[in-house]
mmCIF file of C-alpha atoms in Angstrom:
data_model
loop_
_atom_site.group_PDB
_atom_site.id
_atom_site.type_symbol
_atom_site.label_atom_id
_atom_site.label_comp_id
_atom_site.label_asym_id
_atom_site.label_seq_id
_atom_site.Cartn_x
_atom_site.Cartn_y
_atom_site.Cartn_z
ATOM 1 C CA MET A 1 -44.113 -11.572 16.466
ATOM 2 C CA GLU A 2 -44.681 -8.258 14.706
ATOM 3 C CA SER A 3 -42.984 -9.495 11.528
ATOM 4 C CA LEU A 4 -45.548 -12.300 11.260
ATOM 5 C CA LEU A 5 -48.498 -9.942 11.585
ATOM 6 C CA MET A 6 -50.453 -9.437 8.343
ATOM 7 C CA GLY A 7 -53.254 -6.984 7.697
ATOM 8 C CA LEU A 8 -56.818 -8.104 7.089
ATOM 9 C CA ASP A 9 -57.129 -5.856 4.027
ATOM 10 C CA THR A 10 -54.024 -7.476 2.524
ATOM 11 C CA LEU A 11 -55.463 -10.962 3.018
ATOM 12 C CA LYS A 12 -58.899 -9.971 1.731
ATOM 13 C CA THR A 13 -57.270 -8.610 -1.421
ATOM 14 C CA ALA A 14 -55.063 -11.697 -1.790
ATOM 15 C CA THR A 15 -58.053 -14.072 -1.567
ATOM 16 C CA ALA A 16 -60.556 -11.897 -3.482
ATOM 17 C CA ASN A 17 -62.435 -11.344 -0.229
ATOM 18 C CA PHE A 18 -62.358 -15.067 0.631
ATOM 19 C CA SER A 19 -64.242 -15.935 -2.539
ATOM 20 C CA ASP A 20 -65.631 -19.406 -3.169
ATOM 21 C CA GLU A 21 -63.444 -19.621 -6.292
ATOM 22 C CA ASN A 22 -60.369 -19.422 -4.045
ATOM 23 C CA LYS A 23 -61.602 -21.915 -1.470
ATOM 24 C CA LEU A 24 -59.232 -24.889 -1.334
ATOM 25 C CA GLY A 25 -61.193 -26.897 1.182
ATOM 26 C CA GLN A 26 -62.647 -27.155 4.630
ATOM 27 C CA GLY A 27 -60.526 -28.270 7.572
ATOM 28 C CA GLY A 28 -61.453 -29.130 11.125
ATOM 29 C CA PHE A 29 -60.865 -25.548 12.232
ATOM 30 C CA GLY A 30 -62.427 -23.765 9.260
ATOM 31 C CA PRO A 31 -62.066 -23.095 5.520
ATOM 32 C CA VAL A 32 -58.756 -22.667 3.686
ATOM 33 C CA TYR A 33 -58.360 -20.210 0.795
ATOM 34 C CA LYS A 34 -55.728 -19.733 -1.864
ATOM 35 C CA GLY A 35 -54.363 -16.237 -2.228
ATOM 36 C CA LYS A 36 -51.671 -14.211 -3.935
ATOM 37 C CA LEU A 37 -49.788 -11.434 -2.154
ATOM 38 C CA PHE A 38 -48.698 -8.177 -3.787
ATOM 39 C CA ASP A 39 -45.164 -9.550 -4.162
ATOM 40 C CA GLY A 40 -46.475 -12.519 -6.167
ATOM 41 C CA ARG A 41 -46.144 -15.177 -3.453
ATOM 42 C CA GLU A 42 -48.962 -17.689 -3.381
ATOM 43 C CA ILE A 43 -50.391 -18.393 0.050
ATOM 44 C CA ALA A 44 -52.932 -20.588 1.794
ATOM 45 C CA VAL A 45 -55.071 -18.741 4.343
ATOM 46 C CA LYS A 46 -56.721 -20.788 7.076
ATOM 47 C CA ARG A 47 -59.758 -18.928 8.409
ATOM 48 C CA LEU A 48 -60.379 -20.210 11.918
ATOM 49 C CA SER A 49 -64.022 -20.525 12.828
ATOM 50 C CA SER A 50 -65.255 -18.560 15.823
ATOM 51 C CA ASN A 51 -66.337 -21.772 17.533
ATOM 52 C CA SER A 52 -62.885 -23.399 17.288
ATOM 53 C CA GLY A 53 -62.600 -22.992 21.050
ATOM 54 C CA GLN A 54 -59.139 -21.463 20.886
ATOM 55 C CA GLY A 55 -58.698 -18.160 22.669
ATOM 56 C CA LEU A 56 -56.547 -15.267 21.525
ATOM 57 C CA ALA A 57 -53.745 -15.959 24.005
ATOM 58 C CA GLU A 58 -53.538 -19.636 23.016
ATOM 59 C CA LEU A 59 -53.569 -18.737 19.331
ATOM 60 C CA LYS A 60 -50.725 -16.233 19.728
ATOM 61 C CA THR A 61 -48.688 -18.802 21.661
ATOM 62 C CA GLU A 62 -49.304 -21.433 18.995
ATOM 63 C CA VAL A 63 -48.347 -19.015 16.212
ATOM 64 C CA MET A 64 -45.054 -18.243 17.928
ATOM 65 C CA LEU A 65 -44.281 -21.945 18.366
ATOM 66 C CA VAL A 66 -45.271 -23.029 14.861
ATOM 67 C CA ALA A 67 -43.420 -20.110 13.241
ATOM 68 C CA LYS A 68 -40.167 -21.496 14.658
ATOM 69 C CA LEU A 69 -40.646 -24.859 12.959
ATOM 70 C CA LEU A 70 -38.516 -24.856 9.831
ATOM 71 C CA HIS A 71 -38.109 -28.146 7.994
ATOM 72 C CA ARG A 72 -38.374 -29.130 4.338
ATOM 73 C CA ASN A 73 -41.115 -31.651 5.134
ATOM 74 C CA LEU A 74 -43.337 -29.211 7.041
ATOM 75 C CA VAL A 75 -45.473 -26.450 5.587
ATOM 76 C CA THR A 76 -44.171 -23.015 6.621
ATOM 77 C CA LEU A 77 -46.276 -20.559 8.586
ATOM 78 C CA LEU A 78 -45.769 -17.144 6.983
ATOM 79 C CA GLY A 79 -47.965 -15.050 9.233
ATOM 80 C CA PHE A 80 -51.253 -14.455 10.970
ATOM 81 C CA CYS A 81 -54.010 -11.881 11.289
ATOM 82 C CA LEU A 82 -56.148 -11.047 14.317
ATOM 83 C CA GLU A 83 -58.277 -8.125 13.177
ATOM 84 C CA GLU A 84 -61.930 -7.439 13.773
ATOM 85 C CA GLU A 85 -63.408 -10.867 14.525
ATOM 86 C CA GLU A 86 -61.050 -12.724 12.179
ATOM 87 C CA LYS A 87 -58.445 -15.290 13.208
ATOM 88 C CA LEU A 88 -56.346 -16.129 10.139
ATOM 89 C CA LEU A 89 -53.227 -18.239 9.719
ATOM 90 C CA VAL A 90 -51.171 -17.738 6.554
ATOM 91 C CA TYR A 91 -49.100 -20.625 5.196
ATOM 92 C CA GLU A 92 -47.008 -21.177 2.102
ATOM 93 C CA TYR A 93 -49.188 -22.518 -0.711
ATOM 94 C CA LEU A 94 -48.455 -26.073 -1.814
ATOM 95 C CA PRO A 95 -49.660 -26.448 -5.421
ATOM 96 C CA ASN A 96 -49.968 -30.240 -5.308
ATOM 97 C CA GLY A 97 -52.611 -30.130 -2.595
ATOM 98 C CA SER A 98 -52.771 -31.916 0.707
ATOM 99 C CA LEU A 99 -51.267 -35.320 1.335
ATOM 100 C CA ASP A 100 -54.602 -36.834 2.310
ATOM 101 C CA LYS A 101 -55.998 -36.043 -1.141
ATOM 102 C CA ILE A 102 -52.901 -37.385 -2.873
ATOM 103 C CA LEU A 103 -52.873 -40.586 -0.837
ATOM 104 C CA PHE A 104 -56.583 -41.287 -0.424
ATOM 105 C CA ASP A 105 -58.372 -39.738 -3.424
ATOM 106 C CA HIS A 106 -59.344 -42.717 -5.588
ATOM 107 C CA GLY A 107 -58.366 -41.140 -8.925
ATOM 108 C CA LYS A 108 -55.009 -39.810 -7.745
ATOM 109 C CA ARG A 109 -54.235 -42.901 -5.709
ATOM 110 C CA LEU A 110 -54.336 -45.115 -8.786
ATOM 111 C CA ARG A 111 -51.682 -42.968 -10.512
ATOM 112 C CA LEU A 112 -49.357 -43.036 -7.510
ATOM 113 C CA GLY A 113 -46.662 -45.700 -7.869
ATOM 114 C CA TRP A 114 -45.046 -47.500 -4.966
ATOM 115 C CA GLY A 115 -41.759 -45.636 -5.370
ATOM 116 C CA ARG A 116 -43.539 -42.299 -5.009
ATOM 117 C CA ARG A 117 -45.579 -43.593 -2.073
ATOM 118 C CA TYR A 118 -42.359 -44.650 -0.363
ATOM 119 C CA LYS A 119 -40.831 -41.173 -0.833
ATOM 120 C CA ILE A 120 -43.966 -39.568 0.632
ATOM 121 C CA ILE A 121 -43.886 -41.875 3.650
ATOM 122 C CA VAL A 122 -40.184 -41.161 4.237
ATOM 123 C CA GLY A 123 -40.911 -37.415 4.041
ATOM 124 C CA ILE A 124 -43.711 -37.744 6.585
ATOM 125 C CA ALA A 125 -41.426 -39.738 8.876
ATOM 126 C CA ARG A 126 -38.662 -37.124 8.580
ATOM 127 C CA GLY A 127 -41.086 -34.329 9.454
ATOM 128 C CA LEU A 128 -42.393 -36.247 12.465
ATOM 129 C CA LEU A 129 -38.863 -37.086 13.600
ATOM 130 C CA TYR A 130 -37.958 -33.400 13.435
ATOM 131 C CA LEU A 131 -41.015 -32.471 15.502
ATOM 132 C CA HIS A 132 -40.358 -35.225 18.009
ATOM 133 C CA GLU A 133 -36.597 -34.977 18.491
ATOM 134 C CA ASP A 134 -34.967 -31.985 16.830
ATOM 135 C CA SER A 135 -37.322 -29.015 16.936
ATOM 136 C CA GLN A 136 -36.681 -27.881 20.542
ATOM 137 C CA LEU A 137 -40.461 -27.599 20.776
ATOM 138 C CA ARG A 138 -42.918 -30.162 21.989
ATOM 139 C CA LEU A 139 -46.082 -30.243 19.932
ATOM 140 C CA TYR A 140 -48.939 -32.606 20.673
ATOM 141 C CA THR A 141 -51.789 -31.252 18.552
ATOM 142 C CA GLY A 142 -52.466 -31.334 14.853
ATOM 143 C CA ILE A 143 -50.506 -34.489 14.070
#
C-alpha cells in the first residue's frame, strides 16, 4: 500500500494546484484533473468530494482492490493521496478521453465508423469479463 501512496504537494505541482485549465471533467464523485509527474508521466487525478459518503477505511480497501486489477481494457490506478482533507485517486491518463464522450458526443459520434464501434464494444466486453470471471476480485460498484 505504501508504494501507491503519493504526496499532496506532488499532485498539486502536477496539476498546477488543481487549476481550471487542467480540469478534464466532473464525475459523480468529484472533479478530474490532468497532471504531469516529475518523471514525465501524464496522470488523471480524481479529487473525491467530501460529501461522497465514503469513509477512509472503505477508500483504502477500495484502493487496494482496484490497484490489483491489471487488464489492457481497464484504466490503471497508479496511486492515491489522503493528506489534509484531500482524498485523491491517481490514474493513468488516457489522451483520447472517456468512452462516454467518444460514444455519445454528437460531433465525435458522427466520425466513429461501425468497425471502430465494434472494437470499442469488444474491449468493453473483455474488461467486464475480466472483472466478472478472471480478476479474483468481486467488484459491484462503478460499472
